[in-house]
């Protein structure tokens, strides 16, 4: 837990049970993707980056899918089911068995991908350093419509919802962000007093602030000047807007570290990507997931890379797709290459035009230059794979391995029918169908012997001419 919080135990409750009707999607709102990460990823990571490790997520609509995601990506996070979605106050009510063990509880929405960890740090620190029962984040906006207004006078502070605001109060530009931190004993004594006498029949968390205000307890607002950081996502348009803002933030960060982009507007980098040093990204590059790229690497246009480790000084030529694989230093890939499923490309290796590498290892200095499929194979060092080579790895029931030793030369249009092995320094003749192992240093020829029929063309022409006369 971060040092600024070490006098108190702070839990984070993320509210992610809503249906998100305006999103018009079968996918739960908090799983809608922003740079190929779900919306929920961002508040979870913001809390963690702020030093708040004790996190729980309230789930409801589409909860099975949300729980599956949390279990896979953040198994340490507590999942709390809200089977009946009766509002934000109800979500906090049904979670009290979890949060009442902390001295303070921070409540944040699950659909706020632009929320920064610095905001959470400032909010928690301000709360801990004050006697307030509740501290919430507010911000200044030129378009306050739809938000609860923050009303300040000389002695008190309150939140007035827009439906209850006077015309004068509606002019207030300081609004409630929906992010609160409560002293747990004060929240515990008020959370069950919420009423649902409203059109929706729901229990609203801001009403707790009103109860505390009526009891004379201290409520404070920490006002921020950038409302963009609190922007929620409730529609496809807002999803696109948040993606655009976050994309630019990430690009600005990496370019400040030395990454070069000829056209930043066309480049997409996910939040888990890690770049090191002087990297060049051509237009229309996309980098997502848990991807790492080393110093001096060049990524060509229209390349898509996910969950991949790329070493130093690698040349990725245009139109390359690499998924869940590893590329070692000084390798050259592309154009029009597809590398996937835990493939490993060795140092200085070359994978060229219209080549697919699947679940295979290509040794250092080896070349698969063009028009080949290599699947479930292990290829040694300094091997040359001729054009049109295919590892025939699937027999209709199982995937079978191919092993090629060091310094081998595989002739063009060779079919390697797995399981099969080629020993070190062996050759295959072009057009061969290799079904048996090839010993070290041997030449394998597996094709029909060529037969030349002398005079065949002239005889054929003569036959056709006679047939024509008839």
Coordinates of C-alpha atoms in Angstrom, one line a residue:
X1 CA 0.0 0.0 0.0
X2 CA 1.3 3.5 -0.9
X3 CA 3.2 5.4 1.8
X4 CA 0.7 8.3 1.8
X5 CA -2.0 5.9 3.0
X6 CA 0.0 4.0 5.6
X7 CA -1.9 5.4 8.5
X8 CA -5.1 4.0 7.3
X9 CA -6.4 0.9 5.5
X10 CA -8.2 2.0 2.3
X11 CA -10.3 -0.3 0.2
X12 CA -11.5 0.4 -3.3
X13 CA -15.0 -0.5 -4.4
X14 CA -15.6 -0.4 -8.2
X15 CA -19.2 -0.3 -9.3
X16 CA -19.6 -2.3 -12.5
X17 CA -23.0 -3.9 -12.4
X18 CA -24.9 -1.6 -14.8
X19 CA -26.4 -2.8 -18.0
X20 CA -25.3 0.1 -20.2
X21 CA -28.5 0.2 -22.3
X22 CA -27.3 3.1 -24.4
X23 CA -24.3 1.1 -25.6
X24 CA -26.8 -1.1 -27.5
X25 CA -24.6 -4.2 -27.2
X26 CA -24.8 -7.8 -25.9
X27 CA -21.4 -7.3 -24.3
X28 CA -21.6 -5.9 -20.8
X29 CA -20.7 -2.2 -20.7
X30 CA -17.6 -2.6 -18.5
X31 CA -16.2 -5.1 -21.0
X32 CA -16.5 -2.8 -24.0
X33 CA -13.0 -2.4 -25.4
X34 CA -10.8 0.7 -25.3
X35 CA -7.5 0.0 -27.1
X36 CA -8.3 -3.7 -26.8
X37 CA -8.7 -3.6 -23.0
X38 CA -12.1 -3.6 -21.3
X39 CA -13.4 -0.4 -19.7
X40 CA -13.0 -2.1 -16.3
X41 CA -9.3 -2.5 -16.8
X42 CA -8.7 1.2 -16.4
X43 CA -10.2 1.9 -13.0
X44 CA -8.7 -1.4 -11.7
X45 CA -5.2 -0.2 -12.9
X46 CA -5.7 3.4 -11.7
X47 CA -6.4 2.1 -8.2
X48 CA -3.4 -0.3 -8.3
X49 CA -1.1 2.4 -9.6
X50 CA -2.2 4.7 -6.7
X51 CA -1.1 2.0 -4.2
X52 CA -4.6 0.8 -3.5
X53 CA -4.2 -3.0 -3.7
X54 CA -7.4 -3.9 -1.8
X55 CA -10.0 -3.8 -4.6
X56 CA -13.5 -5.3 -5.1
X57 CA -15.8 -5.1 -8.1
X58 CA -19.6 -5.1 -7.9
X59 CA -20.9 -7.0 -10.9
X60 CA -24.5 -7.6 -12.1
X61 CA -25.6 -7.4 -15.7
X62 CA -23.5 -9.9 -17.8
X63 CA -21.8 -10.8 -14.5
X64 CA -20.5 -14.2 -15.6
X65 CA -18.5 -12.7 -18.4
X66 CA -17.2 -9.9 -16.1
X67 CA -16.2 -12.4 -13.4
X68 CA -14.4 -14.5 -16.0
X69 CA -12.4 -11.5 -17.0
X70 CA -11.5 -10.5 -13.5
X71 CA -10.5 -14.1 -12.5
X72 CA -8.2 -14.3 -15.5
X73 CA -6.6 -10.8 -15.3
X74 CA -6.9 -9.8 -11.6
X75 CA -7.6 -12.9 -9.5
X76 CA -6.7 -11.0 -6.4
X77 CA -9.7 -8.7 -6.8
X78 CA -12.8 -9.6 -4.8
X79 CA -16.0 -10.1 -6.9
X80 CA -19.4 -9.1 -5.3
X81 CA -22.7 -9.9 -7.0
X82 CA -25.5 -7.4 -7.2
X83 CA -28.2 -9.6 -8.6
X84 CA -30.8 -6.9 -8.5
X85 CA -29.5 -3.6 -9.9
X86 CA -31.1 -1.1 -7.6
X87 CA -28.7 1.7 -7.9
X88 CA -25.3 2.8 -6.7
X89 CA -26.4 3.1 -3.1
X90 CA -27.7 -0.5 -3.2
X91 CA -24.4 -1.7 -4.6
X92 CA -22.5 -0.2 -1.7
X93 CA -25.1 -1.6 0.8
X94 CA -24.7 -5.2 -0.4
X95 CA -20.9 -4.8 -0.3
X96 CA -20.6 -3.7 3.3
X97 CA -19.5 -7.1 4.6
X98 CA -16.3 -6.6 2.5
X99 CA -15.7 -2.9 3.0
X100 CA -16.5 -2.6 6.7
X101 CA -13.1 -4.1 7.6
X102 CA -11.3 -1.0 6.2
X103 CA -10.9 2.4 7.9
X104 CA -11.9 4.1 4.7
X105 CA -13.6 3.0 1.5
X106 CA -13.1 4.7 -1.9
X107 CA -16.0 4.2 -4.4
X108 CA -15.3 4.7 -8.1
X109 CA -17.3 3.9 -11.3
X110 CA -16.3 1.0 -13.5
X111 CA -16.8 3.0 -16.7
X112 CA -14.2 5.7 -16.3
X113 CA -11.2 4.8 -18.5
X114 CA -9.6 8.3 -18.3
X115 CA -9.3 8.3 -14.5
X116 CA -5.7 8.9 -13.5
X117 CA -4.0 7.4 -10.5
X118 CA -2.8 10.8 -9.5
X119 CA -6.4 11.9 -8.9
X120 CA -7.0 9.0 -6.6
X121 CA -3.8 9.7 -4.7
X122 CA -4.7 13.3 -4.2
X123 CA -8.3 12.5 -3.2
X124 CA -7.3 9.9 -0.6
X125 CA -4.5 12.0 0.9
X126 CA -6.8 15.0 1.2
X127 CA -9.4 12.9 2.9
X128 CA -7.0 11.3 5.3
X129 CA -5.5 14.6 6.2
X130 CA -9.0 16.1 7.1
X131 CA -11.7 15.3 9.6
X132 CA -14.2 14.7 6.9
X133 CA -16.7 11.8 7.0
X134 CA -16.8 12.0 3.2
X135 CA -14.6 13.6 0.6
X136 CA -15.6 13.5 -3.0
X137 CA -14.0 14.6 -6.3
X138 CA -15.6 17.5 -8.1
X139 CA -14.6 19.3 -11.3
X140 CA -15.2 22.4 -13.2
X141 CA -17.1 22.1 -16.5
X142 CA -18.6 24.5 -19.0
X143 CA -21.4 22.1 -19.6
X144 CA -22.7 21.1 -16.2
X145 CA -26.1 19.8 -17.4
X146 CA -26.9 16.4 -16.1
X147 CA -24.5 16.6 -13.2
X148 CA -25.2 17.2 -9.5
X149 CA -24.1 20.7 -8.6
X150 CA -21.6 21.3 -5.7
X151 CA -23.1 24.1 -3.6
X152 CA -20.7 25.9 -1.3
X153 CA -21.5 28.5 1.3
X154 CA -19.4 29.9 4.2
X155 CA -20.1 27.0 6.5
X156 CA -21.2 24.0 4.5
X157 CA -21.1 22.1 1.3
X158 CA -23.7 20.0 -0.4
X159 CA -24.6 18.2 -3.6
X160 CA -27.8 19.3 -5.3
X161 CA -29.0 17.0 -8.1
X162 CA -30.1 18.8 -11.2
X163 CA -33.8 17.9 -10.8
X164 CA -33.7 19.6 -7.4
X165 CA -31.6 22.6 -8.3
X166 CA -32.8 26.1 -8.5
X167 CA -32.2 28.1 -11.7
X168 CA -29.4 29.9 -9.9
X169 CA -27.9 26.6 -8.7
X170 CA -28.0 25.3 -12.2
X171 CA -25.5 28.0 -13.2
X172 CA -22.9 26.5 -10.9
X173 CA -20.1 25.0 -13.0
X174 CA -18.6 22.8 -10.2
X175 CA -20.1 19.4 -10.4
X176 CA -19.9 16.0 -8.6
X177 CA -17.7 13.4 -10.3
X178 CA -19.4 10.4 -8.6
X179 CA -16.1 9.4 -6.9
X180 CA -16.3 9.3 -3.1
X181 CA -14.1 8.2 -0.1
X182 CA -15.9 7.6 3.2
X183 CA -14.8 7.0 6.7
X184 CA -16.2 3.5 7.1
X185 CA -17.9 4.0 10.5
X186 CA -19.8 7.0 9.2
X187 CA -20.8 5.2 6.0
X188 CA -21.9 2.2 7.9
X189 CA -24.2 4.2 10.1
X190 CA -25.9 5.8 7.1
X191 CA -25.9 3.4 4.2
X192 CA -29.0 1.4 5.3
X193 CA -30.9 4.7 5.8
X194 CA -31.1 5.3 2.1
X195 CA -34.6 5.6 0.6
X196 CA -35.7 4.7 -2.9
X197 CA -38.7 7.0 -3.2
X198 CA -37.9 8.1 -6.8
X199 CA -39.1 7.3 -10.2
X200 CA -36.6 4.6 -10.8
X201 CA -37.1 3.0 -7.4
X202 CA -33.3 2.9 -6.8
X203 CA -31.0 3.8 -3.9
X204 CA -28.5 6.5 -4.8
X205 CA -25.1 6.9 -3.2
X206 CA -25.1 10.7 -3.3
X207 CA -28.0 10.6 -0.9
X208 CA -25.6 9.4 1.8
X209 CA -23.7 12.7 1.4
X210 CA -27.0 14.5 2.0
X211 CA -27.7 12.4 5.2
X212 CA -24.2 13.2 6.5
X213 CA -24.7 16.9 5.7
X214 CA -28.0 16.9 7.6
X215 CA -26.3 15.3 10.6
X216 CA -23.7 18.0 10.7
X217 CA -20.9 15.7 9.7
X218 CA -18.1 17.2 7.7
X219 CA -18.3 16.7 3.9
X220 CA -15.6 18.0 1.7
X221 CA -15.0 18.3 -2.1
X222 CA -11.6 18.3 -3.8
X223 CA -12.1 20.2 -7.0
X224 CA -10.1 19.3 -10.1
X225 CA -9.9 21.6 -13.2
X226 CA -9.9 18.9 -15.8
X227 CA -13.3 17.3 -16.3
X228 CA -12.0 15.0 -19.1
X229 CA -10.3 12.8 -16.5
X230 CA -13.7 11.9 -15.0
X231 CA -15.5 11.3 -18.3
X232 CA -17.7 8.2 -18.2
X233 CA -18.7 6.0 -21.1
X234 CA -22.3 5.3 -21.8
X235 CA -22.6 5.1 -25.6
X236 CA -20.7 4.1 -28.7
X237 CA -19.9 7.8 -29.3
X238 CA -18.5 8.3 -25.8
X239 CA -16.5 5.0 -26.2
X240 CA -14.9 6.4 -29.4
X241 CA -14.2 9.7 -27.7
X242 CA -12.5 8.0 -24.7
X243 CA -10.4 5.8 -27.0
X244 CA -9.2 8.9 -28.9
X245 CA -8.2 10.7 -25.7
X246 CA -6.5 7.7 -24.2
X247 CA -4.7 6.9 -27.4
X248 CA -3.2 10.4 -27.6
X249 CA -2.2 10.3 -23.9
X250 CA -0.3 7.0 -24.4
X251 CA 1.4 8.2 -27.6
X252 CA 2.4 11.5 -26.0
X253 CA 4.0 9.5 -23.2
X254 CA 6.0 7.2 -25.4
X255 CA 7.1 10.0 -27.8
X256 CA 8.4 11.9 -24.8
X257 CA 10.6 8.8 -24.1
X258 CA 12.1 8.8 -27.7
X259 CA 9.6 6.8 -29.7
X260 CA 9.2 8.2 -33.3
X261 CA 5.9 8.3 -35.2
X262 CA 5.6 9.8 -38.7
X263 CA 1.8 10.0 -38.2
X264 CA 0.8 9.7 -34.6
X265 CA -2.9 10.1 -35.5
X266 CA -2.9 6.7 -37.2
X267 CA -0.9 4.8 -34.6
X268 CA -2.6 2.8 -31.8
X269 CA -0.7 1.6 -28.6
X270 CA -2.5 -0.2 -25.8
X271 CA -1.9 0.6 -22.1
X272 CA 0.0 -2.6 -21.4
X273 CA 2.5 -2.1 -24.2
X274 CA 6.1 -1.4 -23.2
X275 CA 8.6 0.4 -25.5
X276 CA 12.3 0.8 -24.9
X277 CA 14.5 3.5 -26.5
X278 CA 14.7 4.7 -30.1
X279 CA 11.8 2.9 -31.8
X280 CA 10.3 4.0 -35.1
X281 CA 6.6 3.3 -35.8
X282 CA 5.3 3.9 -39.3
X283 CA 1.7 5.0 -40.0
X284 CA -1.2 2.6 -39.2
X285 CA 0.8 0.5 -36.7
X286 CA -1.2 -1.2 -33.9
X287 CA 0.4 -2.5 -30.7
X288 CA -1.8 -4.2 -28.1
X289 CA -1.8 -6.4 -25.1
X290 CA 1.3 -7.4 -23.1
X291 CA 3.7 -6.4 -25.9
X292 CA 7.4 -5.3 -25.4
X293 CA 9.6 -3.8 -28.1
X294 CA 13.3 -3.2 -27.8
X295 CA 15.6 -0.3 -28.8
X296 CA 16.3 0.4 -32.4
X297 CA 13.3 -1.6 -33.8
X298 CA 11.3 -0.4 -36.8
X299 CA 7.7 -1.4 -37.2
X300 CA 6.4 -0.9 -40.8
X301 CA 3.0 0.4 -41.8
X302 CA -0.2 -1.7 -41.4
X303 CA 1.5 -4.0 -38.9
X304 CA -0.5 -5.5 -36.0
X305 CA 1.3 -6.9 -32.9
X306 CA -0.4 -8.4 -29.9
X307 CA 1.1 -10.0 -26.7
X308 CA 4.5 -10.3 -28.3
X309 CA 8.1 -9.7 -27.2
X310 CA 10.3 -8.1 -29.9
X311 CA 14.0 -7.6 -29.3
X312 CA 16.4 -4.9 -30.3
X313 CA 17.0 -3.6 -33.9
X314 CA 14.3 -5.8 -35.4
X315 CA 13.0 -4.8 -38.8
X316 CA 9.2 -5.4 -39.2
X317 CA 8.4 -4.6 -42.8
X318 CA 4.9 -3.6 -43.8
X319 CA 1.7 -5.7 -43.4
X320 CA 2.9 -8.0 -40.6
X321 CA 0.7 -9.7 -38.0
X322 CA 2.4 -11.1 -34.9
X323 CA 0.3 -12.7 -32.1
X324 CA 1.6 -14.1 -28.8
X325 CA 5.1 -14.8 -30.0
X326 CA 8.8 -13.7 -29.6
X327 CA 11.2 -12.1 -32.1
X328 CA 14.8 -12.0 -31.1
X329 CA 17.3 -9.2 -31.9
X330 CA 18.2 -8.2 -35.5
X331 CA 15.5 -10.4 -37.1
X332 CA 13.7 -9.3 -40.2
X333 CA 10.0 -10.0 -40.7
X334 CA 7.8 -9.3 -43.7
X335 CA 6.2 -8.0 -45.7
X336 CA 2.9 -9.9 -45.5
X337 CA 4.0 -12.3 -42.7
X338 CA 1.8 -13.9 -40.1
X339 CA 3.5 -15.2 -36.9
X340 CA 1.3 -16.7 -34.2
X341 CA 0.7 -19.1 -31.3
X342 CA 3.9 -18.9 -29.3
X343 CA 6.2 -18.9 -32.3
X344 CA 9.8 -18.0 -31.7
X345 CA 12.0 -16.3 -34.3
X346 CA 15.7 -16.4 -33.5
X347 CA 18.4 -13.8 -33.6
X348 CA 19.1 -12.5 -37.1
X349 CA 16.5 -14.8 -38.7
X350 CA 14.4 -13.8 -41.7
X351 CA 10.7 -14.5 -42.2
X352 CA 9.6 -13.1 -45.6
X353 CA 6.8 -12.5 -47.9
X354 CA 3.5 -14.5 -47.5
X355 CA 5.0 -16.8 -44.8
X356 CA 3.0 -18.1 -41.9
X357 CA 4.7 -19.4 -38.8
X358 CA 2.6 -21.1 -36.2
X359 CA 3.7 -22.6 -32.9
X360 CA 7.2 -23.1 -34.3
X361 CA 10.8 -22.1 -33.5
X362 CA 13.1 -20.6 -36.2
X363 CA 16.7 -20.7 -35.3
X364 CA 19.3 -18.0 -35.4
X365 CA 20.3 -16.9 -38.8
X366 CA 17.7 -19.1 -40.5
X367 CA 15.6 -18.0 -43.5
X368 CA 12.0 -18.7 -44.5
X369 CA 12.0 -16.1 -47.3
X370 CA 8.6 -16.6 -49.1
X371 CA 5.4 -18.5 -49.7
X372 CA 5.7 -21.1 -46.9
X373 CA 3.7 -22.5 -44.0
X374 CA 5.7 -23.7 -41.0
X375 CA 3.5 -25.2 -38.2
X376 CA 4.4 -27.2 -35.1
X377 CA 8.1 -27.2 -36.2
X378 CA 11.5 -26.7 -34.8
X379 CA 14.0 -25.3 -37.2
X380 CA 17.7 -25.1 -36.3
X381 CA 20.3 -22.4 -36.9
X382 CA 21.4 -21.2 -40.4
X383 CA 18.7 -23.1 -42.2
X384 CA 17.4 -22.1 -45.6
X385 CA 13.7 -22.9 -46.4
X386 CA 12.9 -22.8 -50.1
X387 CA 9.8 -21.1 -51.5
X388 CA 6.6 -23.0 -51.2
X389 CA 7.7 -25.3 -48.4
X390 CA 4.9 -26.7 -46.2
X391 CA 5.0 -28.6 -43.0
X392 CA 2.1 -31.0 -43.3
X393 CA 1.4 -31.0 -39.6
X394 CA -2.2 -32.1 -39.4
X395 CA -3.2 -35.7 -40.2
X396 CA -6.9 -35.2 -39.6
X397 CA -6.7 -36.2 -35.9
X398 CA -3.6 -34.6 -34.4
X399 CA -1.0 -32.0 -35.0
X400 CA 2.4 -33.6 -35.5
X401 CA 5.9 -32.1 -35.2
X402 CA 8.6 -31.5 -37.7
X403 CA 12.3 -31.2 -36.7
X404 CA 14.9 -29.6 -39.0
X405 CA 18.5 -29.6 -37.8
X406 CA 21.2 -27.0 -38.2
X407 CA 22.5 -25.8 -41.6
X408 CA 19.9 -27.6 -43.6
X409 CA 18.7 -26.7 -47.1
X410 CA 15.1 -27.4 -47.9
X411 CA 14.4 -27.2 -51.6
X412 CA 11.5 -25.2 -53.0
X413 CA 8.1 -26.8 -52.9
X414 CA 9.1 -29.4 -50.4
X415 CA 6.2 -31.1 -48.5
X416 CA 7.4 -32.2 -45.0
X417 CA 4.8 -34.8 -43.9
X418 CA 5.0 -34.8 -40.1
X419 CA 6.1 -36.4 -37.9
X420 CA 9.4 -36.2 -39.7
X421 CA 13.0 -35.1 -38.9
X422 CA 15.8 -33.7 -41.0
X423 CA 19.3 -34.2 -39.6
X424 CA 22.0 -31.5 -39.5
X425 CA 23.5 -30.4 -42.8
X426 CA 20.9 -32.4 -44.8
X427 CA 19.2 -31.3 -48.1
X428 CA 15.9 -32.0 -49.8
X429 CA 15.5 -31.7 -53.5
X430 CA 12.9 -29.2 -54.8
X431 CA 9.4 -30.6 -55.2
X432 CA 10.0 -33.5 -52.8
X433 CA 7.4 -35.0 -50.5
X434 CA 9.3 -36.1 -47.5
X435 CA 7.6 -38.8 -45.4
X436 CA 10.7 -40.4 -43.8
X437 CA 13.4 -39.0 -41.6
X438 CA 16.5 -37.7 -43.5
X439 CA 19.9 -38.6 -42.0
X440 CA 22.5 -36.1 -41.2
X441 CA 24.3 -34.8 -44.3
X442 CA 22.0 -36.7 -46.7
X443 CA 20.2 -35.5 -49.8
X444 CA 16.5 -36.6 -49.9
X445 CA 14.8 -36.9 -53.2
X446 CA 11.1 -37.9 -53.1
X447 CA 9.5 -37.3 -56.5
X448 CA 8.7 -39.2 -59.7
X449 CA 11.6 -39.6 -62.1
X450 CA 11.4 -37.2 -65.0
X451 CA 10.7 -38.9 -68.4
X452 CA 11.2 -37.0 -71.7
X453 CA 9.2 -38.3 -74.7
X454 CA 11.0 -37.3 -77.8
X455 CA 9.0 -36.0 -80.7
X456 CA 5.7 -36.0 -78.7
X457 CA 4.8 -32.4 -79.7
X458 CA 5.2 -32.9 -83.4
X459 CA 3.2 -36.1 -83.3
X460 CA 0.5 -34.4 -81.3
X461 CA 0.3 -31.6 -83.9
X462 CA 0.1 -34.0 -86.7
X463 CA -2.7 -35.9 -85.1
X464 CA -4.7 -32.8 -84.6
X465 CA -4.1 -31.7 -88.2
X466 CA -5.4 -35.0 -89.5
X467 CA -8.4 -34.9 -87.3
X468 CA -9.1 -31.4 -88.6
X469 CA -9.1 -32.6 -92.3
X470 CA -11.7 -35.2 -91.5

